[in-house]
mmCIF file of C-alpha atoms in Angstrom:
data_model
loop_
_atom_site.group_PDB
_atom_site.id
_atom_site.type_symbol
_atom_site.label_atom_id
_atom_site.label_comp_id
_atom_site.label_asym_id
_atom_site.label_seq_id
_atom_site.Cartn_x
_atom_site.Cartn_y
_atom_site.Cartn_z
ATOM 1 C CA UNK A 296 -21.171 -45.189 -34.563
ATOM 2 C CA UNK A 297 -17.655 -46.484 -35.543
ATOM 3 C CA UNK A 298 -15.120 -47.929 -32.411
ATOM 4 C CA UNK A 299 -13.011 -44.575 -33.305
ATOM 5 C CA UNK A 300 -15.431 -42.021 -32.193
ATOM 6 C CA UNK A 301 -17.068 -43.896 -29.474
ATOM 7 C CA UNK A 302 -13.260 -43.575 -27.897
ATOM 8 C CA UNK A 303 -13.039 -39.862 -28.916
ATOM 9 C CA UNK A 304 -16.601 -39.107 -27.191
ATOM 10 C CA UNK A 305 -15.480 -41.124 -24.467
ATOM 11 C CA UNK A 306 -12.270 -39.339 -23.712
ATOM 12 C CA UNK A 307 -14.150 -35.816 -24.140
ATOM 13 C CA UNK A 308 -17.023 -36.706 -21.758
ATOM 14 C CA UNK A 309 -14.625 -37.864 -19.203
ATOM 15 C CA UNK A 310 -12.400 -34.368 -19.591
ATOM 16 C CA UNK A 311 -15.877 -31.946 -19.334
ATOM 17 C CA UNK A 312 -17.119 -33.992 -16.370
ATOM 18 C CA UNK A 313 -13.446 -32.979 -14.575
ATOM 19 C CA UNK A 314 -13.400 -29.714 -16.278
ATOM 20 C CA UNK A 315 -16.976 -29.472 -14.004
ATOM 21 C CA UNK A 316 -16.120 -31.377 -11.211
ATOM 22 C CA UNK A 317 -12.935 -28.573 -10.823
ATOM 23 C CA UNK A 318 -15.213 -25.553 -11.329
ATOM 24 C CA UNK A 319 -17.502 -27.128 -8.342
ATOM 25 C CA UNK A 320 -14.864 -27.317 -6.242
ATOM 26 C CA UNK A 321 -13.136 -24.351 -6.178
ATOM 27 C CA UNK A 322 -16.473 -22.621 -6.266
ATOM 28 C CA UNK A 323 -17.598 -24.332 -2.510
ATOM 29 C CA UNK A 324 -14.164 -23.975 -0.507
ATOM 30 C CA UNK A 325 -11.376 -21.663 -1.023
ATOM 31 C CA UNK A 326 -8.420 -22.530 -2.978
ATOM 32 C CA UNK A 327 -4.953 -21.457 -1.165
ATOM 33 C CA UNK A 328 -2.293 -20.237 -3.224
ATOM 34 C CA UNK A 329 0.739 -18.522 -0.782
ATOM 35 C CA UNK A 330 1.308 -17.726 2.557
ATOM 36 C CA UNK A 331 4.387 -15.416 3.559
ATOM 37 C CA UNK A 332 4.698 -14.329 6.314
ATOM 38 C CA UNK A 333 8.023 -12.453 8.407
ATOM 39 C CA UNK A 334 9.414 -11.887 11.882
ATOM 40 C CA UNK A 335 9.728 -8.323 12.272
ATOM 41 C CA UNK A 336 10.706 -5.716 15.199
ATOM 42 C CA UNK A 337 8.924 -3.029 13.244
ATOM 43 C CA UNK A 338 6.512 -1.110 14.828
ATOM 44 C CA UNK A 339 2.291 -2.027 14.853
ATOM 45 C CA UNK A 340 1.866 1.491 13.727
ATOM 46 C CA UNK A 341 4.154 1.766 11.127
ATOM 47 C CA UNK A 342 2.374 -1.382 9.523
ATOM 48 C CA UNK A 343 -0.355 0.001 9.950
ATOM 49 C CA UNK A 344 0.095 3.300 8.183
ATOM 50 C CA UNK A 345 1.755 2.193 4.918
ATOM 51 C CA UNK A 346 -1.180 -0.593 4.680
ATOM 52 C CA UNK A 347 -3.541 2.382 5.248
ATOM 53 C CA UNK A 348 -1.736 5.026 2.974
ATOM 54 C CA UNK A 349 -3.447 2.724 -0.494
ATOM 55 C CA UNK A 350 -2.107 5.088 -2.955
ATOM 56 C CA UNK A 351 2.120 4.718 -1.576
ATOM 57 C CA UNK A 352 1.629 0.532 -1.466
ATOM 58 C CA UNK A 353 3.621 1.194 -5.112
ATOM 59 C CA UNK A 354 6.916 2.365 -2.590
ATOM 60 C CA UNK A 355 7.080 -0.934 -1.328
ATOM 61 C CA UNK A 356 5.286 -3.864 -3.902
ATOM 62 C CA UNK A 357 6.929 -3.222 -7.291
ATOM 63 C CA UNK A 358 4.814 -4.553 -9.574
ATOM 64 C CA UNK A 359 1.960 -2.201 -9.492
ATOM 65 C CA UNK A 360 2.116 0.570 -11.778
ATOM 66 C CA UNK A 361 -1.035 2.259 -9.014
ATOM 67 C CA UNK A 362 -3.151 1.531 -6.633
ATOM 68 C CA UNK A 363 -6.614 3.547 -5.559
ATOM 69 C CA UNK A 364 -9.219 3.660 -3.178
ATOM 70 C CA UNK A 365 -11.797 5.723 -4.313
ATOM 71 C CA UNK A 366 -12.815 5.918 -0.581
ATOM 72 C CA UNK A 367 -11.512 5.893 3.305
ATOM 73 C CA UNK A 368 -9.335 2.555 3.973
ATOM 74 C CA UNK A 369 -12.390 0.554 5.956
ATOM 75 C CA UNK A 370 -14.864 -2.725 4.732
ATOM 76 C CA UNK A 371 -16.568 -1.708 1.875
ATOM 77 C CA UNK A 372 -14.408 0.700 -0.272
ATOM 78 C CA UNK A 373 -13.756 0.308 -3.437
ATOM 79 C CA UNK A 374 -11.262 0.880 -5.533
ATOM 80 C CA UNK A 375 -8.650 -0.187 -8.945
ATOM 81 C CA UNK A 376 -5.309 -1.753 -9.320
ATOM 82 C CA UNK A 377 -3.281 -1.514 -12.106
ATOM 83 C CA UNK A 378 -0.169 -4.902 -12.645
ATOM 84 C CA UNK A 379 2.518 -4.535 -14.029
ATOM 85 C CA UNK A 380 1.520 -6.211 -17.470
ATOM 86 C CA UNK A 381 -1.332 -6.436 -16.995
ATOM 87 C CA UNK A 382 -4.872 -4.812 -17.122
ATOM 88 C CA UNK A 383 -6.682 -2.663 -13.947
ATOM 89 C CA UNK A 384 -8.847 -4.790 -11.892
ATOM 90 C CA UNK A 385 -11.616 -3.356 -9.628
ATOM 91 C CA UNK A 386 -10.963 -4.684 -5.777
ATOM 92 C CA UNK A 387 -13.052 -4.065 -2.589
ATOM 93 C CA UNK A 388 -12.132 -4.143 1.253
ATOM 94 C CA UNK A 389 -13.957 -6.344 2.430
ATOM 95 C CA UNK A 390 -13.007 -6.735 6.065
ATOM 96 C CA UNK A 391 -10.523 -3.829 8.079
ATOM 97 C CA UNK A 392 -9.865 -5.058 11.985
ATOM 98 C CA UNK A 393 -7.726 -1.539 12.686
ATOM 99 C CA UNK A 394 -3.444 -2.451 13.906
ATOM 100 C CA UNK A 395 -4.289 -6.291 13.084
ATOM 101 C CA UNK A 396 -5.637 -7.147 9.823
ATOM 102 C CA UNK A 397 -7.392 -6.650 6.211
ATOM 103 C CA UNK A 398 -8.807 -8.285 3.803
ATOM 104 C CA UNK A 399 -9.253 -7.245 0.217
ATOM 105 C CA UNK A 400 -11.132 -8.881 -2.358
ATOM 106 C CA UNK A 401 -9.762 -9.247 -6.851
ATOM 107 C CA UNK A 402 -12.742 -9.932 -9.130
ATOM 108 C CA UNK A 403 -10.376 -10.568 -12.206
ATOM 109 C CA UNK A 404 -11.500 -13.988 -13.550
ATOM 110 C CA UNK A 405 -15.165 -14.508 -14.604
ATOM 111 C CA UNK A 406 -17.206 -16.052 -11.641
ATOM 112 C CA UNK A 407 -13.954 -16.268 -9.503
ATOM 113 C CA UNK A 408 -12.295 -13.500 -6.878
ATOM 114 C CA UNK A 409 -8.780 -13.699 -5.300
ATOM 115 C CA UNK A 410 -8.278 -12.946 -1.018
ATOM 116 C CA UNK A 411 -5.301 -11.199 0.146
ATOM 117 C CA UNK A 412 -5.899 -11.348 3.616
ATOM 118 C CA UNK A 413 -2.517 -8.989 5.428
ATOM 119 C CA UNK A 414 -2.202 -9.560 9.401
ATOM 120 C CA UNK A 415 -0.697 -8.519 12.535
ATOM 121 C CA UNK A 416 0.167 -10.922 15.167
ATOM 122 C CA UNK A 417 2.611 -10.584 17.859
ATOM 123 C CA UNK A 418 5.299 -13.059 18.417
ATOM 124 C CA UNK A 419 7.512 -15.387 21.294
ATOM 125 C CA UNK A 420 10.181 -13.084 20.153
ATOM 126 C CA UNK A 421 8.405 -9.718 21.450
ATOM 127 C CA UNK A 422 8.105 -8.549 17.878
ATOM 128 C CA UNK A 423 5.321 -8.976 15.424
ATOM 129 C CA UNK A 424 4.546 -11.842 12.425
ATOM 130 C CA UNK A 425 3.196 -9.628 9.571
ATOM 131 C CA UNK A 426 1.395 -12.359 7.356
ATOM 132 C CA UNK A 427 0.036 -13.029 3.498
ATOM 133 C CA UNK A 428 -2.407 -15.448 2.691
ATOM 134 C CA UNK A 429 -3.841 -15.319 -0.856
ATOM 135 C CA UNK A 430 -7.091 -17.555 -1.574
ATOM 136 C CA UNK A 431 -9.242 -17.567 -4.197
ATOM 137 C CA UNK A 432 -12.316 -19.091 -5.032
ATOM 138 C CA UNK A 433 -15.035 -19.515 -7.810
ATOM 139 C CA UNK A 434 -15.349 -21.911 -10.946
ATOM 140 C CA UNK A 435 -11.788 -21.161 -11.551
ATOM 141 C CA UNK A 436 -9.624 -21.541 -9.327
ATOM 142 C CA UNK A 437 -8.890 -24.657 -8.994
ATOM 143 C CA UNK A 438 -7.995 -24.250 -13.327
ATOM 144 C CA UNK A 439 -5.873 -21.680 -12.666
ATOM 145 C CA UNK A 440 -3.756 -22.580 -9.815
ATOM 146 C CA UNK A 441 -0.307 -23.860 -11.226
ATOM 147 C CA UNK A 442 -1.308 -20.274 -12.771
ATOM 148 C CA UNK A 443 -1.100 -18.184 -10.082
ATOM 149 C CA UNK A 444 0.993 -19.885 -7.907
ATOM 150 C CA UNK A 445 3.747 -19.489 -10.192
ATOM 151 C CA UNK A 446 3.194 -15.879 -10.734
ATOM 152 C CA UNK A 447 2.401 -15.223 -6.654
ATOM 153 C CA UNK A 448 4.584 -17.715 -5.340
ATOM 154 C CA UNK A 449 7.865 -15.758 -7.376
ATOM 155 C CA UNK A 450 6.764 -11.776 -6.488
ATOM 156 C CA UNK A 451 4.626 -11.935 -2.859
ATOM 157 C CA UNK A 452 8.056 -12.824 -1.196
ATOM 158 C CA UNK A 453 9.494 -9.948 -2.788
ATOM 159 C CA UNK A 454 6.532 -7.464 -2.097
ATOM 160 C CA UNK A 455 6.346 -8.297 2.146
ATOM 161 C CA UNK A 456 10.264 -8.141 2.493
ATOM 162 C CA UNK A 457 10.357 -4.342 0.951
ATOM 163 C CA UNK A 458 7.066 -4.265 3.416
ATOM 164 C CA UNK A 459 8.716 -5.186 6.130
ATOM 165 C CA UNK A 460 12.301 -2.834 5.379
ATOM 166 C CA UNK A 461 10.408 -0.206 5.504
ATOM 167 C CA UNK A 462 8.676 -0.484 8.202
ATOM 168 C CA UNK A 463 11.206 -1.159 9.747
ATOM 169 C CA UNK A 464 13.288 2.013 9.056
ATOM 170 C CA UNK A 465 10.391 4.073 10.019
ATOM 171 C CA UNK A 466 10.510 2.630 13.341
#
């Protein structure tokens, strides 16, 4: 075997090893993508009602063509979401604590899921902090981190601002 071939095989082996390590790390820990928090004087009921009325989310999440839920808004419910320019994907509501928080899970990549955590917490100013936190887990989560951070880092703040503005107008 030539020296050049040995070098190429060594580099290829190192790259495969690096990808395997990143895939392993992505499978055993959550990969943070973006967190957005806004303080608001909106009433908790208005915010919760906006989240629970799943098909109407297109009012404040302008990046959605549609979002459907096949069952009542509770843990275990499943649905489909269509983001502009993408194919529809399935999701599941994995946690619901009414008036406080919910999480939905999207399986858009092989063996990888993305969790959207949404919370409403009282703040020191007498209002609430509403937070969206996006995390991924799975072998592709670390590998796709730059892409997902770029996409969602740009889109989520606007959706949260629209959400808060609409909630404030309803109180």
